[in-house]
Amino acid sequence: FETTQCKVMAAVCTKMPPWWLQRSISLKYSSVRLASSLSPTSDNQRGPFRGRRRREDNGNHAPSRRPLVPRSAKMAEDQDWPSVWPTAASFKPSAVPLPLRMGFPLNRGVQPDKHGNNELRKIPNFLHLTPPAVRRHCAVLRQFCTDWPVALATDAACEAHFPLEVVTTDYVHSGPSLRHPDARIVTIKVKLSQLELDDHARKKLIKLVGDRYDKETDVLTITADRCPHRKQNYDYTRYLLTVLYLESWNTEPWEAGITPADRDEFLFEGSASEQNVVSTIKAIQEAEKGVSDTTQEDVLQNANVQQYREAVVTQKNEGESSEHVQGYKDSVKRLLGLN
Amino acid sequence: DPKMAALAGGMAVRVTALVAGRSIAQKVAYGINRTVENRFRYFLKQAAPTTAVFQPALRYSSSTSKLVETTDEPDVLYKKLVLLCKGHEEAVLDSYEQFVTMAAKELQLNLEKIHRPHRVYDRITLLKSVHIHKKARVQYEIRTHFRVFHFKHLTGSTANVFLEYVQRNLPEGVAMEVKKTAVEKLPDELKPPGTQSESAPAEASQ
């Protein structure tokens, strides 16, 4: 490059460059001029005719069209922009009075300007949603809005008055169909503490629903997606809730035949432990007096036996820990009179 | 001729006064030389008097409006409204976030939180050639960026209005999922069977 530069300088100084240099000098000069120009009109860095000579280079012909004055030249600073750009429209460089540039600077040049810039046309613009425009839209839309009831300001108040939560999802997407298949899914959430349930009903309901009940939050979640329409799924969830509730209050005849293994909690009454205690006390009395004349009820009413019962129940229901085992040991000692 | 010169000068002055309020383009058309301060201005300081200001076509009074219909049907209550916006361009989502925030502020909605989950680039590697050439592959990726808007305490009417406005102005290449949590009263049938006289025998017989 340096040698050619010297040659160009030499050619400028002398009268005429050699024939093999003439064409290369003219081309190099035109490319240099193009790269350094910052004219508002589009440069020839991109497009199918990039690097080619421009029509205006030929000074003999008049330009084919008079240069048009862009609309942005006639705009004032305090104009009403929402009148210029009322709706979403693709980017028009002549109508946007901003010196925007977008794109990668090729050949160590600058970012391409807004004229003929495909990237600026491709990207969605928000020129129709400027703050004054949004303010005007919302001023009109405000009349259709209603206020949230003041009495339901807290979550607790919402739960107290409206215990049922219905969760639905809507989808806005582009695709071959307007309908989204997951829009039919309906989920219902309710806290069991909000329902009137007695002990048996609560246990039966929890057994019936299984995984749908969360113990930590006390929330029952029922999801329905078996029907094609959202309203159908919603009706089905409400039907399920009603049926579960009423069935949990019902006691079937076969529920009486529950075995101790099936029970959620250990029940002392009617258990082997109870029988053992009674037989042990009677055996002690027989050994001491010869005849045991105390009835089972009187045995069970005994304070020591009650304490033993408490110890056994806590140990079975709450698990074994050092305190529980100690309590059991103390109650057994007291029962047998060993302390 | 001094008289002619004075006349010409006077006429020139009157012409300049006539085009004083015109734009640069019109001044060029009239052939008046631009002053130094206007030469480098991108656009004029004051608006031309002929610019029309856009006003919405509807004129309404706040209390009564022909467009607003009130019914006795109770309004749905949304405890929570969650908008998940997915897009391929983060800049577009940023602008949309600004727009949604503006609209929520203007309509006095309770926008609790805007949370931006991490973007997901889904990449696949495919064989470039139809047959053999296993070492030559091409890789594509689909970029997804997210924005989640959490609203609290909206009535059904407000939610419908806001969602329609925000969804109509959803830009190209952005999808939205709206998760609504409505609060309702329990069904009337949910009372212990003893208190319901007519339904108890029906249920017990089953």
mmCIF file of C-alpha atoms in Angstrom, chain B residues 74-156:
data_model
loop_
_atom_site.group_PDB
_atom_site.id
_atom_site.type_symbol
_atom_site.label_atom_id
_atom_site.label_comp_id
_atom_site.label_asym_id
_atom_site.label_seq_id
_atom_site.Cartn_x
_atom_site.Cartn_y
_atom_site.Cartn_z
ATOM 1 C CA PRO B 74 -70.825 -9.710 40.217
ATOM 2 C CA ASP B 75 -67.306 -8.931 38.987
ATOM 3 C CA VAL B 76 -64.734 -11.716 38.989
ATOM 4 C CA LEU B 77 -61.962 -11.084 41.525
ATOM 5 C CA TYR B 78 -58.392 -11.947 40.577
ATOM 6 C CA LYS B 79 -56.125 -12.318 43.572
ATOM 7 C CA LYS B 80 -53.107 -12.731 41.304
ATOM 8 C CA LEU B 81 -52.379 -12.139 37.624
ATOM 9 C CA VAL B 82 -49.093 -13.365 36.234
ATOM 10 C CA LEU B 83 -47.945 -12.397 32.732
ATOM 11 C CA LEU B 84 -45.122 -14.464 31.292
ATOM 12 C CA CYS B 85 -43.671 -12.906 28.117
ATOM 13 C CA LYS B 86 -41.311 -14.916 25.957
ATOM 14 C CA GLY B 87 -39.356 -13.409 23.076
ATOM 15 C CA HIS B 88 -36.361 -13.964 20.862
ATOM 16 C CA GLU B 89 -34.940 -10.436 21.304
ATOM 17 C CA GLU B 90 -34.070 -9.041 24.713
ATOM 18 C CA ALA B 91 -34.219 -5.414 23.525
ATOM 19 C CA VAL B 92 -37.787 -5.861 22.353
ATOM 20 C CA LEU B 93 -38.737 -7.382 25.719
ATOM 21 C CA ASP B 94 -37.067 -4.462 27.512
ATOM 22 C CA SER B 95 -39.161 -1.953 25.576
ATOM 23 C CA TYR B 96 -42.291 -4.006 26.165
ATOM 24 C CA GLU B 97 -41.514 -4.090 29.872
ATOM 25 C CA GLN B 98 -41.310 -0.285 29.863
ATOM 26 C CA PHE B 99 -44.664 -0.106 28.095
ATOM 27 C CA VAL B 100 -46.403 -2.517 30.498
ATOM 28 C CA THR B 101 -45.007 -0.651 33.506
ATOM 29 C CA MET B 102 -46.237 2.661 32.080
ATOM 30 C CA ALA B 103 -49.700 1.268 31.370
ATOM 31 C CA ALA B 104 -49.953 -0.305 34.840
ATOM 32 C CA LYS B 105 -48.948 2.989 36.465
ATOM 33 C CA GLU B 106 -51.480 4.966 34.437
ATOM 34 C CA LEU B 107 -54.308 2.543 35.250
ATOM 35 C CA GLN B 108 -53.196 2.408 38.928
ATOM 36 C CA LEU B 109 -52.661 -1.349 39.014
ATOM 37 C CA ASN B 110 -50.698 -3.102 41.715
ATOM 38 C CA LEU B 111 -47.607 -4.352 39.851
ATOM 39 C CA GLU B 112 -45.864 -6.268 42.606
ATOM 40 C CA LYS B 113 -42.775 -7.537 40.890
ATOM 41 C CA ILE B 114 -41.082 -7.949 37.509
ATOM 42 C CA HIS B 115 -38.827 -10.939 37.420
ATOM 43 C CA ARG B 116 -36.466 -11.856 34.602
ATOM 44 C CA PRO B 117 -35.709 -15.586 34.455
ATOM 45 C CA HIS B 118 -32.447 -16.532 32.802
ATOM 46 C CA ARG B 119 -32.512 -16.807 29.022
ATOM 47 C CA VAL B 120 -32.588 -20.224 27.364
ATOM 48 C CA TYR B 121 -30.543 -20.953 24.237
ATOM 49 C CA ASP B 122 -31.801 -24.191 22.694
ATOM 50 C CA ARG B 123 -28.990 -25.565 20.489
ATOM 51 C CA ILE B 124 -29.010 -28.415 17.986
ATOM 52 C CA THR B 125 -26.204 -29.886 15.938
ATOM 53 C CA LEU B 126 -27.151 -31.358 12.561
ATOM 54 C CA LEU B 127 -25.304 -33.051 9.768
ATOM 55 C CA LYS B 128 -24.564 -30.618 6.973
ATOM 56 C CA SER B 129 -24.652 -33.213 4.219
ATOM 57 C CA VAL B 130 -27.522 -35.459 3.141
ATOM 58 C CA HIS B 131 -25.294 -38.532 2.991
ATOM 59 C CA ILE B 132 -22.063 -39.363 4.922
ATOM 60 C CA HIS B 133 -19.597 -36.542 5.757
ATOM 61 C CA LYS B 134 -20.089 -37.080 9.451
ATOM 62 C CA LYS B 135 -17.429 -34.575 10.422
ATOM 63 C CA ALA B 136 -19.197 -31.697 8.716
ATOM 64 C CA ARG B 137 -21.958 -30.373 10.872
ATOM 65 C CA VAL B 138 -23.927 -27.220 11.312
ATOM 66 C CA GLN B 139 -25.279 -25.824 14.585
ATOM 67 C CA TYR B 140 -28.456 -23.843 15.157
ATOM 68 C CA GLU B 141 -29.823 -22.210 18.251
ATOM 69 C CA ILE B 142 -33.179 -20.766 19.313
ATOM 70 C CA ARG B 143 -32.867 -17.966 21.834
ATOM 71 C CA THR B 144 -35.675 -17.376 24.307
ATOM 72 C CA HIS B 145 -35.722 -14.501 26.785
ATOM 73 C CA PHE B 146 -38.318 -14.129 29.529
ATOM 74 C CA ARG B 147 -40.118 -11.433 31.480
ATOM 75 C CA VAL B 148 -42.638 -12.165 34.233
ATOM 76 C CA PHE B 149 -44.996 -9.478 35.561
ATOM 77 C CA HIS B 150 -46.775 -10.178 38.858
ATOM 78 C CA PHE B 151 -49.982 -8.217 39.455
ATOM 79 C CA LYS B 152 -52.099 -8.335 42.574
ATOM 80 C CA HIS B 153 -55.751 -7.599 43.300
ATOM 81 C CA LEU B 154 -57.448 -6.942 39.962
ATOM 82 C CA THR B 155 -61.161 -7.032 39.263
ATOM 83 C CA GLY B 156 -62.448 -8.844 36.199
#
